[in-house]
PDB file of C-alpha atoms in Angstrom:
ATOM      1  CA  MET A   1     141.523 103.782 151.681  1.00  0.00           C
ATOM      2  CA  PRO A   2     140.169 104.903 154.944  1.00  0.00           C
ATOM      3  CA  ARG A   3     137.935 102.685 156.959  1.00  0.00           C
ATOM      4  CA  LEU A   4     134.606 104.226 156.954  1.00  0.00           C
ATOM      5  CA  ASN A   5     132.993 104.903 160.655  1.00  0.00           C
ATOM      6  CA  LEU A   6     129.640 102.985 160.353  1.00  0.00           C
ATOM      7  CA  THR A   7     127.096 102.362 163.043  1.00  0.00           C
ATOM      8  CA  ALA A   8     125.488  99.110 163.303  1.00  0.00           C
ATOM      9  CA  VAL A   9     121.557  99.486 163.063  1.00  0.00           C
ATOM     10  CA  THR A  10     119.726  97.684 166.088  1.00  0.00           C
ATOM     11  CA  GLU A  11     115.944  98.598 165.169  1.00  0.00           C
ATOM     12  CA  PHE A  12     114.234 100.625 162.574  1.00  0.00           C
ATOM     13  CA  THR A  13     111.396 103.250 162.536  1.00  0.00           C
ATOM     14  CA  PHE A  14     108.924 103.201 159.599  1.00  0.00           C
ATOM     15  CA  GLU A  15     108.295 106.208 157.384  1.00  0.00           C
ATOM     16  CA  GLY A  16     104.683 105.096 156.759  1.00  0.00           C
ATOM     17  CA  PHE A  17     102.479 107.974 156.262  1.00  0.00           C
ATOM     18  CA  SER A  18     104.368 110.403 158.246  1.00  0.00           C
ATOM     19  CA  VAL A  19     103.898 112.860 155.667  1.00  0.00           C
ATOM     20  CA  PHE A  20     100.557 113.405 156.347  1.00  0.00           C
ATOM     21  CA  GLY A  21     100.019 116.009 158.999  1.00  0.00           C
ATOM     22  CA  TRP A  22      98.297 114.836 162.690  1.00  0.00           C
ATOM     23  CA  GLN A  23      94.712 115.469 161.426  1.00  0.00           C
ATOM     24  CA  HIS A  24      95.017 113.387 158.218  1.00  0.00           C
ATOM     25  CA  ARG A  25      96.826 110.700 160.036  1.00  0.00           C
ATOM     26  CA  LEU A  26      94.072 110.384 162.493  1.00  0.00           C
ATOM     27  CA  ILE A  27      91.684 109.817 159.989  1.00  0.00           C
ATOM     28  CA  LEU A  28      93.664 107.243 158.171  1.00  0.00           C
ATOM     29  CA  PHE A  29      93.706 105.471 161.586  1.00  0.00           C
ATOM     30  CA  ALA A  30      89.789 105.439 161.997  1.00  0.00           C
ATOM     31  CA  VAL A  31      89.376 104.199 158.725  1.00  0.00           C
ATOM     32  CA  PHE A  32      91.913 101.588 158.408  1.00  0.00           C
ATOM     33  CA  LEU A  33      90.640 100.488 162.391  1.00  0.00           C
ATOM     34  CA  VAL A  34      87.130 100.063 161.166  1.00  0.00           C
ATOM     35  CA  LEU A  35      87.988  98.145 157.955  1.00  0.00           C
ATOM     36  CA  TYR A  36      90.448  95.899 160.408  1.00  0.00           C
ATOM     37  CA  LEU A  37      87.824  94.981 162.641  1.00  0.00           C
ATOM     38  CA  LEU A  38      85.405  94.533 159.881  1.00  0.00           C
ATOM     39  CA  THR A  39      87.822  92.189 158.489  1.00  0.00           C
ATOM     40  CA  LEU A  40      88.098  90.304 161.804  1.00  0.00           C
ATOM     41  CA  ALA A  41      84.335  90.224 161.976  1.00  0.00           C
ATOM     42  CA  SER A  42      83.673  88.961 158.532  1.00  0.00           C
ATOM     43  CA  ASN A  43      86.391  86.395 158.427  1.00  0.00           C
ATOM     44  CA  ALA A  44      84.546  84.871 161.951  1.00  0.00           C
ATOM     45  CA  ILE A  45      81.281  85.202 160.439  1.00  0.00           C
ATOM     46  CA  ILE A  46      82.033  83.480 157.344  1.00  0.00           C
ATOM     47  CA  LEU A  47      83.919  80.606 159.212  1.00  0.00           C
ATOM     48  CA  THR A  48      81.153  80.020 161.714  1.00  0.00           C
ATOM     49  CA  VAL A  49      78.741  79.923 159.171  1.00  0.00           C
ATOM     50  CA  ILE A  50      80.566  77.213 157.142  1.00  0.00           C
ATOM     51  CA  ARG A  51      81.153  75.420 160.315  1.00  0.00           C
ATOM     52  CA  LEU A  52      77.507  75.200 161.456  1.00  0.00           C
ATOM     53  CA  ASN A  53      76.235  74.421 158.085  1.00  0.00           C
ATOM     54  CA  ARG A  54      76.594  71.072 156.863  1.00  0.00           C
ATOM     55  CA  GLN A  55      75.297  71.850 153.213  1.00  0.00           C
ATOM     56  CA  LEU A  56      78.779  73.948 153.171  1.00  0.00           C
ATOM     57  CA  HIS A  57      81.217  71.246 153.806  1.00  0.00           C
ATOM     58  CA  THR A  58      82.230  71.034 150.432  1.00  0.00           C
ATOM     59  CA  PRO A  59      85.865  71.370 149.017  1.00  0.00           C
ATOM     60  CA  MET A  60      84.843  75.279 147.816  1.00  0.00           C
ATOM     61  CA  TYR A  61      84.068  76.190 151.156  1.00  0.00           C
ATOM     62  CA  PHE A  62      86.942  74.368 152.780  1.00  0.00           C
ATOM     63  CA  PHE A  63      89.019  76.169 150.897  1.00  0.00           C
ATOM     64  CA  LEU A  64      87.348  79.551 151.556  1.00  0.00           C
ATOM     65  CA  SER A  65      87.403  78.897 155.256  1.00  0.00           C
ATOM     66  CA  VAL A  66      91.103  78.024 155.019  1.00  0.00           C
ATOM     67  CA  LEU A  67      91.463  81.239 153.255  1.00  0.00           C
ATOM     68  CA  SER A  68      89.463  83.331 155.849  1.00  0.00           C
ATOM     69  CA  ILE A  69      92.026  81.846 158.735  1.00  0.00           C
ATOM     70  CA  SER A  70      94.979  82.667 156.396  1.00  0.00           C
ATOM     71  CA  GLU A  71      93.814  86.686 155.793  1.00  0.00           C
ATOM     72  CA  THR A  72      93.087  87.049 159.422  1.00  0.00           C
ATOM     73  CA  CYS A  73      96.688  86.054 160.464  1.00  0.00           C
ATOM     74  CA  TYR A  74      97.798  87.764 157.417  1.00  0.00           C
ATOM     75  CA  THR A  75      96.091  91.339 158.610  1.00  0.00           C
ATOM     76  CA  VAL A  76      97.038  90.598 162.239  1.00  0.00           C
ATOM     77  CA  ALA A  77     100.924  90.577 161.309  1.00  0.00           C
ATOM     78  CA  ILE A  78     100.372  93.842 159.592  1.00  0.00           C
ATOM     79  CA  ILE A  79      97.837  96.172 160.723  1.00  0.00           C
ATOM     80  CA  PRO A  80      98.113  96.590 164.431  1.00  0.00           C
ATOM     81  CA  ARG A  81     101.811  97.937 164.022  1.00  0.00           C
ATOM     82  CA  MET A  82     100.450  99.844 160.868  1.00  0.00           C
ATOM     83  CA  LEU A  83      97.923 101.735 163.425  1.00  0.00           C
ATOM     84  CA  SER A  84     100.219 102.271 165.864  1.00  0.00           C
ATOM     85  CA  SER A  85     103.044 103.655 163.611  1.00  0.00           C
ATOM     86  CA  LEU A  86      99.978 106.351 162.582  1.00  0.00           C
ATOM     87  CA  LEU A  87      99.544 107.259 166.176  1.00  0.00           C
ATOM     88  CA  SER A  88     103.451 107.286 167.192  1.00  0.00           C
ATOM     89  CA  PRO A  89     105.585 107.778 163.535  1.00  0.00           C
ATOM     90  CA  GLN A  90     108.724 107.456 165.612  1.00  0.00           C
ATOM     91  CA  ARG A  91     107.969 104.354 167.616  1.00  0.00           C
ATOM     92  CA  ALA A  92     110.811 102.050 166.854  1.00  0.00           C
ATOM     93  CA  ILE A  93     110.745  98.141 165.742  1.00  0.00           C
ATOM     94  CA  SER A  94     113.753  95.701 166.803  1.00  0.00           C
ATOM     95  CA  ILE A  95     115.369  93.913 164.314  1.00  0.00           C
ATOM     96  CA  PRO A  96     114.082  90.547 165.633  1.00  0.00           C
ATOM     97  CA  HIS A  97     110.535  92.054 165.613  1.00  0.00           C
ATOM     98  CA  CYS A  98     110.941  93.316 162.169  1.00  0.00           C
ATOM     99  CA  ALA A  99     111.795  89.471 161.087  1.00  0.00           C
ATOM    100  CA  THR A 100     109.115  88.258 162.771  1.00  0.00           C
ATOM    101  CA  GLN A 101     106.856  90.287 161.039  1.00  0.00           C
ATOM    102  CA  LEU A 102     108.578  89.851 157.485  1.00  0.00           C
ATOM    103  CA  PHE A 103     108.287  86.459 158.186  1.00  0.00           C
ATOM    104  CA  PHE A 104     104.427  86.104 158.821  1.00  0.00           C
ATOM    105  CA  TYR A 105     103.677  88.749 155.998  1.00  0.00           C
ATOM    106  CA  LEU A 106     105.405  86.294 153.545  1.00  0.00           C
ATOM    107  CA  ALA A 107     104.113  83.237 155.116  1.00  0.00           C
ATOM    108  CA  PHE A 108     100.505  84.279 155.085  1.00  0.00           C
ATOM    109  CA  GLY A 109     100.693  86.254 152.006  1.00  0.00           C
ATOM    110  CA  ILE A 110     102.187  83.490 149.744  1.00  0.00           C
ATOM    111  CA  ASN A 111      99.829  80.776 151.305  1.00  0.00           C
ATOM    112  CA  ASN A 112      97.204  82.876 150.199  1.00  0.00           C
ATOM    113  CA  CYS A 113      98.135  83.224 146.862  1.00  0.00           C
ATOM    114  CA  PHE A 114      98.370  79.408 146.167  1.00  0.00           C
ATOM    115  CA  LEU A 115      95.023  78.754 148.017  1.00  0.00           C
ATOM    116  CA  LEU A 116      93.678  81.358 145.396  1.00  0.00           C
ATOM    117  CA  THR A 117      95.229  79.085 142.899  1.00  0.00           C
ATOM    118  CA  ALA A 118      93.398  75.703 144.265  1.00  0.00           C
ATOM    119  CA  MET A 119      90.242  77.600 144.445  1.00  0.00           C
ATOM    120  CA  GLY A 120      90.728  77.922 140.840  1.00  0.00           C
ATOM    121  CA  TYR A 121      91.298  74.288 140.036  1.00  0.00           C
ATOM    122  CA  ASP A 122      88.565  73.699 142.463  1.00  0.00           C
ATOM    123  CA  ARG A 123      85.960  75.686 140.416  1.00  0.00           C
ATOM    124  CA  TYR A 124      87.618  73.910 137.011  1.00  0.00           C
ATOM    125  CA  ALA A 125      86.793  70.515 138.424  1.00  0.00           C
ATOM    126  CA  ALA A 126      83.289  71.509 139.362  1.00  0.00           C
ATOM    127  CA  ILE A 127      82.308  72.957 136.263  1.00  0.00           C
ATOM    128  CA  CYS A 128      84.383  71.066 133.606  1.00  0.00           C
ATOM    129  CA  ASN A 129      84.534  67.765 135.140  1.00  0.00           C
ATOM    130  CA  PRO A 130      81.073  67.528 137.408  1.00  0.00           C
ATOM    131  CA  LEU A 131      80.624  63.967 137.576  1.00  0.00           C
ATOM    132  CA  ARG A 132      84.024  63.224 138.531  1.00  0.00           C
ATOM    133  CA  TYR A 133      84.234  66.207 140.934  1.00  0.00           C
ATOM    134  CA  SER A 134      83.739  64.099 144.040  1.00  0.00           C
ATOM    135  CA  VAL A 135      86.746  61.695 142.947  1.00  0.00           C
ATOM    136  CA  VAL A 136      89.074  64.703 141.480  1.00  0.00           C
ATOM    137  CA  MET A 137      88.334  66.769 144.719  1.00  0.00           C
ATOM    138  CA  GLY A 138      88.344  64.007 147.482  1.00  0.00           C
ATOM    139  CA  LYS A 139      89.020  64.858 151.224  1.00  0.00           C
ATOM    140  CA  ARG A 140      92.555  63.466 150.725  1.00  0.00           C
ATOM    141  CA  THR A 141      93.209  66.090 147.630  1.00  0.00           C
ATOM    142  CA  CYS A 142      91.866  69.038 149.440  1.00  0.00           C
ATOM    143  CA  LEU A 143      94.282  68.541 152.428  1.00  0.00           C
ATOM    144  CA  GLN A 144      97.000  68.006 149.758  1.00  0.00           C
ATOM    145  CA  LEU A 145      96.610  71.378 148.334  1.00  0.00           C
ATOM    146  CA  VAL A 146      96.314  73.350 151.196  1.00  0.00           C
ATOM    147  CA  SER A 147      99.411  71.450 152.956  1.00  0.00           C
ATOM    148  CA  GLY A 148     101.334  72.234 150.002  1.00  0.00           C
ATOM    149  CA  SER A 149      99.970  75.811 149.631  1.00  0.00           C
ATOM    150  CA  TRP A 150     101.067  76.388 153.922  1.00  0.00           C
ATOM    151  CA  SER A 151     104.778  74.513 152.755  1.00  0.00           C
ATOM    152  CA  ILE A 152     105.529  76.905 149.863  1.00  0.00           C
ATOM    153  CA  GLY A 153     104.520  79.707 152.149  1.00  0.00           C
ATOM    154  CA  LEU A 154     106.499  78.909 155.082  1.00  0.00           C
ATOM    155  CA  SER A 155     109.776  77.727 152.892  1.00  0.00           C
ATOM    156  CA  THR A 156     109.564  80.865 151.038  1.00  0.00           C
ATOM    157  CA  ALA A 157     109.376  83.448 154.105  1.00  0.00           C
ATOM    158  CA  ILE A 158     112.388  81.179 155.503  1.00  0.00           C
ATOM    159  CA  ILE A 159     114.538  81.761 152.723  1.00  0.00           C
ATOM    160  CA  GLN A 160     113.407  85.453 152.320  1.00  0.00           C
ATOM    161  CA  VAL A 161     113.933  86.596 155.664  1.00  0.00           C
ATOM    162  CA  SER A 162     117.234  84.821 156.101  1.00  0.00           C
ATOM    163  CA  SER A 163     118.421  86.141 152.842  1.00  0.00           C
ATOM    164  CA  VAL A 164     117.342  89.964 153.894  1.00  0.00           C
ATOM    165  CA  PHE A 165     118.484  89.653 157.732  1.00  0.00           C
ATOM    166  CA  SER A 166     122.098  88.124 156.648  1.00  0.00           C
ATOM    167  CA  LEU A 167     122.597  91.339 155.233  1.00  0.00           C
ATOM    168  CA  PRO A 168     124.397  94.351 157.223  1.00  0.00           C
ATOM    169  CA  PHE A 169     122.525  97.345 158.088  1.00  0.00           C
ATOM    170  CA  CYS A 170     124.367 100.602 158.928  1.00  0.00           C
ATOM    171  CA  ASP A 171     123.454 103.898 159.751  1.00  0.00           C
ATOM    172  CA  ALA A 172     119.988 104.371 157.722  1.00  0.00           C
ATOM    173  CA  ASN A 173     117.333 102.947 159.875  1.00  0.00           C
ATOM    174  CA  VAL A 174     114.196 104.525 158.262  1.00  0.00           C
ATOM    175  CA  ILE A 175     112.377 101.958 156.436  1.00  0.00           C
ATOM    176  CA  SER A 176     110.270 103.795 153.518  1.00  0.00           C
ATOM    177  CA  HIS A 177     107.042 101.505 154.082  1.00  0.00           C
ATOM    178  CA  PHE A 178     104.709 101.069 157.026  1.00  0.00           C
ATOM    179  CA  PHE A 179     105.774  97.462 157.737  1.00  0.00           C
ATOM    180  CA  CYS A 180     109.051  95.539 157.012  1.00  0.00           C
ATOM    181  CA  ASP A 181     108.893  94.310 153.491  1.00  0.00           C
ATOM    182  CA  VAL A 182     111.813  92.822 151.460  1.00  0.00           C
ATOM    183  CA  ARG A 183     112.699  95.891 148.960  1.00  0.00           C
ATOM    184  CA  PRO A 184     112.736  98.593 151.621  1.00  0.00           C
ATOM    185  CA  LEU A 185     114.773  96.729 153.781  1.00  0.00           C
ATOM    186  CA  MET A 186     116.946  95.887 151.229  1.00  0.00           C
ATOM    187  CA  GLN A 187     117.178  99.484 150.223  1.00  0.00           C
ATOM    188  CA  LEU A 188     119.214 100.277 153.990  1.00  0.00           C
ATOM    189  CA  ALA A 189     121.765  97.714 153.439  1.00  0.00           C
ATOM    190  CA  CYS A 190     125.185  98.876 153.469  1.00  0.00           C
ATOM    191  CA  ALA A 191     126.375  96.062 150.971  1.00  0.00           C
ATOM    192  CA  ASP A 192     125.753  94.966 147.437  1.00  0.00           C
ATOM    193  CA  THR A 193     122.178  93.309 147.090  1.00  0.00           C
ATOM    194  CA  THR A 194     122.024  93.083 143.370  1.00  0.00           C
ATOM    195  CA  ILE A 195     122.041  89.232 143.860  1.00  0.00           C
ATOM    196  CA  LYS A 196     119.657  89.219 146.611  1.00  0.00           C
ATOM    197  CA  GLU A 197     117.180  91.195 144.415  1.00  0.00           C
ATOM    198  CA  LEU A 198     117.495  89.112 141.393  1.00  0.00           C
ATOM    199  CA  VAL A 199     116.522  86.087 143.850  1.00  0.00           C
ATOM    200  CA  THR A 200     113.616  88.250 144.976  1.00  0.00           C
ATOM    201  CA  LEU A 201     112.249  89.002 141.576  1.00  0.00           C
ATOM    202  CA  LEU A 202     112.551  85.422 140.717  1.00  0.00           C
ATOM    203  CA  ILE A 203     110.800  84.434 143.831  1.00  0.00           C
ATOM    204  CA  SER A 204     107.813  87.118 143.051  1.00  0.00           C
ATOM    205  CA  LEU A 205     107.477  85.679 139.608  1.00  0.00           C
ATOM    206  CA  CYS A 206     107.050  82.535 140.950  1.00  0.00           C
ATOM    207  CA  VAL A 207     104.202  83.121 143.746  1.00  0.00           C
ATOM    208  CA  LEU A 208     102.504  86.159 141.545  1.00  0.00           C
ATOM    209  CA  VAL A 209     102.614  85.328 137.928  1.00  0.00           C
ATOM    210  CA  LEU A 210     102.817  81.639 137.705  1.00  0.00           C
ATOM    211  CA  PRO A 211      99.930  81.201 139.989  1.00  0.00           C
ATOM    212  CA  MET A 212      97.574  83.944 138.164  1.00  0.00           C
ATOM    213  CA  VAL A 213      98.509  82.476 134.492  1.00  0.00           C
ATOM    214  CA  LEU A 214      97.489  79.106 135.591  1.00  0.00           C
ATOM    215  CA  ILE A 215      94.196  80.841 137.169  1.00  0.00           C
ATOM    216  CA  PHE A 216      93.572  82.177 133.927  1.00  0.00           C
ATOM    217  CA  ILE A 217      94.264  79.481 131.753  1.00  0.00           C
ATOM    218  CA  SER A 218      91.868  77.322 133.829  1.00  0.00           C
ATOM    219  CA  TYR A 219      89.122  79.824 133.110  1.00  0.00           C
ATOM    220  CA  VAL A 220      89.331  79.336 129.373  1.00  0.00           C
ATOM    221  CA  PRO A 221      87.516  76.110 129.410  1.00  0.00           C
ATOM    222  CA  ILE A 222      85.408  77.035 132.618  1.00  0.00           C
ATOM    223  CA  VAL A 223      84.143  79.937 130.715  1.00  0.00           C
ATOM    224  CA  SER A 224      83.647  77.584 127.453  1.00  0.00           C
ATOM    225  CA  THR A 225      81.735  75.065 129.675  1.00  0.00           C
ATOM    226  CA  ILE A 226      79.493  77.738 131.309  1.00  0.00           C
ATOM    227  CA  LEU A 227      78.458  79.068 128.198  1.00  0.00           C
ATOM    228  CA  LYS A 228      77.307  75.536 126.882  1.00  0.00           C
ATOM    229  CA  ILE A 229      74.895  75.225 129.941  1.00  0.00           C
ATOM    230  CA  PRO A 230      71.494  75.087 128.254  1.00  0.00           C
ATOM    231  CA  SER A 231      69.687  76.760 131.447  1.00  0.00           C
ATOM    232  CA  ALA A 232      70.091  80.718 131.972  1.00  0.00           C
ATOM    233  CA  GLN A 233      69.782  79.977 135.823  1.00  0.00           C
ATOM    234  CA  GLY A 234      72.586  77.327 135.591  1.00  0.00           C
ATOM    235  CA  ARG A 235      74.835  79.729 133.780  1.00  0.00           C
ATOM    236  CA  LYS A 236      74.049  82.518 136.208  1.00  0.00           C
ATOM    237  CA  LYS A 237      74.829  80.465 139.266  1.00  0.00           C
ATOM    238  CA  ALA A 238      77.910  78.932 137.655  1.00  0.00           C
ATOM    239  CA  PHE A 239      79.156  82.405 136.740  1.00  0.00           C
ATOM    240  CA  ALA A 240      78.300  83.860 140.348  1.00  0.00           C
ATOM    241  CA  THR A 241      80.863  81.428 142.148  1.00  0.00           C
ATOM    242  CA  CYS A 242      83.366  82.164 139.376  1.00  0.00           C
ATOM    243  CA  ALA A 243      83.288  85.928 139.582  1.00  0.00           C
ATOM    244  CA  SER A 244      83.551  85.905 143.309  1.00  0.00           C
ATOM    245  CA  HIS A 245      87.103  84.144 142.891  1.00  0.00           C
ATOM    246  CA  LEU A 246      87.779  86.155 139.855  1.00  0.00           C
ATOM    247  CA  THR A 247      87.186  89.502 141.532  1.00  0.00           C
ATOM    248  CA  VAL A 248      89.687  88.532 144.732  1.00  0.00           C
ATOM    249  CA  VAL A 249      92.333  87.196 142.294  1.00  0.00           C
ATOM    250  CA  VAL A 250      92.341  90.231 140.316  1.00  0.00           C
ATOM    251  CA  VAL A 251      92.545  93.022 143.257  1.00  0.00           C
ATOM    252  CA  HIS A 252      95.030  90.528 144.942  1.00  0.00           C
ATOM    253  CA  TYR A 253      97.605  89.617 142.219  1.00  0.00           C
ATOM    254  CA  GLY A 254      97.030  92.740 140.036  1.00  0.00           C
ATOM    255  CA  CYS A 255      97.851  95.275 143.138  1.00  0.00           C
ATOM    256  CA  ALA A 256     100.719  92.910 144.414  1.00  0.00           C
ATOM    257  CA  SER A 257     102.299  92.916 141.048  1.00  0.00           C
ATOM    258  CA  VAL A 258     102.657  96.335 140.470  1.00  0.00           C
ATOM    259  CA  ILE A 259     104.822  96.704 143.629  1.00  0.00           C
ATOM    260  CA  TYR A 260     106.942  93.353 143.517  1.00  0.00           C
ATOM    261  CA  LEU A 261     107.463  93.305 139.559  1.00  0.00           C
ATOM    262  CA  LYS A 262     108.407  96.928 138.658  1.00  0.00           C
ATOM    263  CA  PRO A 263     111.973  97.840 138.377  1.00  0.00           C
ATOM    264  CA  LYS A 264     113.939  98.574 141.470  1.00  0.00           C
ATOM    265  CA  SER A 265     113.065 101.899 142.555  1.00  0.00           C
ATOM    266  CA  HIS A 266     112.607 103.811 146.040  1.00  0.00           C
ATOM    267  CA  ASN A 267     109.445 102.720 147.757  1.00  0.00           C
ATOM    268  CA  SER A 268     107.125 105.925 147.197  1.00  0.00           C
ATOM    269  CA  LEU A 269     104.128 107.084 149.005  1.00  0.00           C
ATOM    270  CA  LYS A 270     102.247 106.088 145.806  1.00  0.00           C
ATOM    271  CA  ASP A 271     103.595 102.682 145.990  1.00  0.00           C
ATOM    272  CA  ARG A 272     102.322 102.396 150.074  1.00  0.00           C
ATOM    273  CA  LEU A 273      99.327 103.435 148.961  1.00  0.00           C
ATOM    274  CA  ILE A 274      98.910 100.464 146.632  1.00  0.00           C
ATOM    275  CA  SER A 275     100.256  98.288 149.275  1.00  0.00           C
ATOM    276  CA  VAL A 276      97.136  98.984 151.627  1.00  0.00           C
ATOM    277  CA  THR A 277      94.982  97.398 148.776  1.00  0.00           C
ATOM    278  CA  TYR A 278      96.409  94.328 149.546  1.00  0.00           C
ATOM    279  CA  THR A 279      97.369  94.512 152.976  1.00  0.00           C
ATOM    280  CA  VAL A 280      93.835  96.066 154.250  1.00  0.00           C
ATOM    281  CA  ILE A 281      91.416  96.004 151.374  1.00  0.00           C
ATOM    282  CA  THR A 282      91.638  92.685 149.910  1.00  0.00           C
ATOM    283  CA  PRO A 283      91.240  90.510 153.431  1.00  0.00           C
ATOM    284  CA  LEU A 284      88.211  92.569 153.680  1.00  0.00           C
ATOM    285  CA  LEU A 285      87.308  92.383 150.048  1.00  0.00           C
ATOM    286  CA  ASN A 286      87.298  88.241 150.113  1.00  0.00           C
ATOM    287  CA  PRO A 287      84.494  87.468 152.639  1.00  0.00           C
ATOM    288  CA  VAL A 288      82.156  90.360 151.472  1.00  0.00           C
ATOM    289  CA  VAL A 289      82.547  89.074 147.855  1.00  0.00           C
ATOM    290  CA  TYR A 290      82.005  85.590 148.639  1.00  0.00           C
ATOM    291  CA  SER A 291      78.893  86.281 150.828  1.00  0.00           C
ATOM    292  CA  LEU A 292      77.271  89.152 149.263  1.00  0.00           C
ATOM    293  CA  ARG A 293      77.311  87.138 145.738  1.00  0.00           C
ATOM    294  CA  ASN A 294      77.130  83.413 146.913  1.00  0.00           C
ATOM    295  CA  LYS A 295      73.047  82.568 147.485  1.00  0.00           C
ATOM    296  CA  GLU A 296      74.421  79.721 149.815  1.00  0.00           C
ATOM    297  CA  VAL A 297      76.405  81.902 152.352  1.00  0.00           C
ATOM    298  CA  LYS A 298      73.409  84.621 152.260  1.00  0.00           C
ATOM    299  CA  ASP A 299      70.942  81.456 153.214  1.00  0.00           C
ATOM    300  CA  ALA A 300      73.188  79.770 155.523  1.00  0.00           C
ATOM    301  CA  LEU A 301      73.651  83.042 157.381  1.00  0.00           C
ATOM    302  CA  LEU A 302      69.749  83.857 157.455  1.00  0.00           C
ATOM    303  CA  ARG A 303      69.238  80.861 158.972  1.00  0.00           C
ATOM    304  CA  ALA A 304      71.912  81.036 161.555  1.00  0.00           C
ATOM    305  CA  LEU A 305      70.156  84.341 162.286  1.00  0.00           C
ATOM    306  CA  GLY A 306      66.574  82.368 162.603  1.00  0.00           C
ATOM    307  CA  LYS A 307      65.102  84.321 159.049  1.00  0.00           C
ATOM    308  CA  ASN A 308      63.886  82.728 156.366  1.00  0.00           C
ATOM    309  CA  PRO A 309      66.369  82.192 153.371  1.00  0.00           C
ATOM    310  CA  LEU A 310      66.039  83.975 150.252  1.00  0.00           C
ATOM    311  CA  SER A 311      63.615  82.658 147.642  1.00  0.00           C
TER     312      SER A 311
END
């Protein structure tokens, strides 16, 4: 057998949205930049309001503040590079920088998944066991849940990044995505990736399906308990906090599942547009949903602005 003359790859470029013309990419750049700045600003506001208002020093808002920090770091890992690629499609990224981006994307993304699960458990404890809530969701428990989320995110990111970048990359260097992600990188490898893809699928099931199933199971007794609340005002308040959480859960897990749980295929433009949902829109959706649908946050924000809370 003749030896193939393969050239080792030292850097990648992103296909991203290069299929669009310059004017369309400029429009996308402006839209994504505005969404990015809104995400940073809204998460900063949420953190400030929670920090300054002692009434919001509860487990629910503790998890929300940690989620806001994680979502902010998550967007910083992805969006600046995406914006740069929209203006300069041929700009290359070195393998170490690509590995770094993938690491932070996975670490913060997986952390977000398990933080949403912890928030689901918090809602379950608050609504189904209100008398024991302060005991069940004590400071130690909250710290353990957050530490567990971070540990799972970091350890999974280390495993995945090590797995992907142990592969040889030859000749092909255009990533069919707008950031460094596991599957598009594996498609560029000049080696058999079957085992690694099975491991990636297994990790995706554990990270996406398992937390989502746990959240929806917890909502069965939650909804049952809410329906038994005698006052309409009490039911409305309970449903409001749950609706905020469920909205973020459905969008985050739903869109990510479409990408990571589908059979092996080329990362199409449609997939990239779906990826925009959980990399650009969901991080903004979290603070917006929790602030617009939550009376306590709105009242705290109005007080911080020197205005009277809503009646």
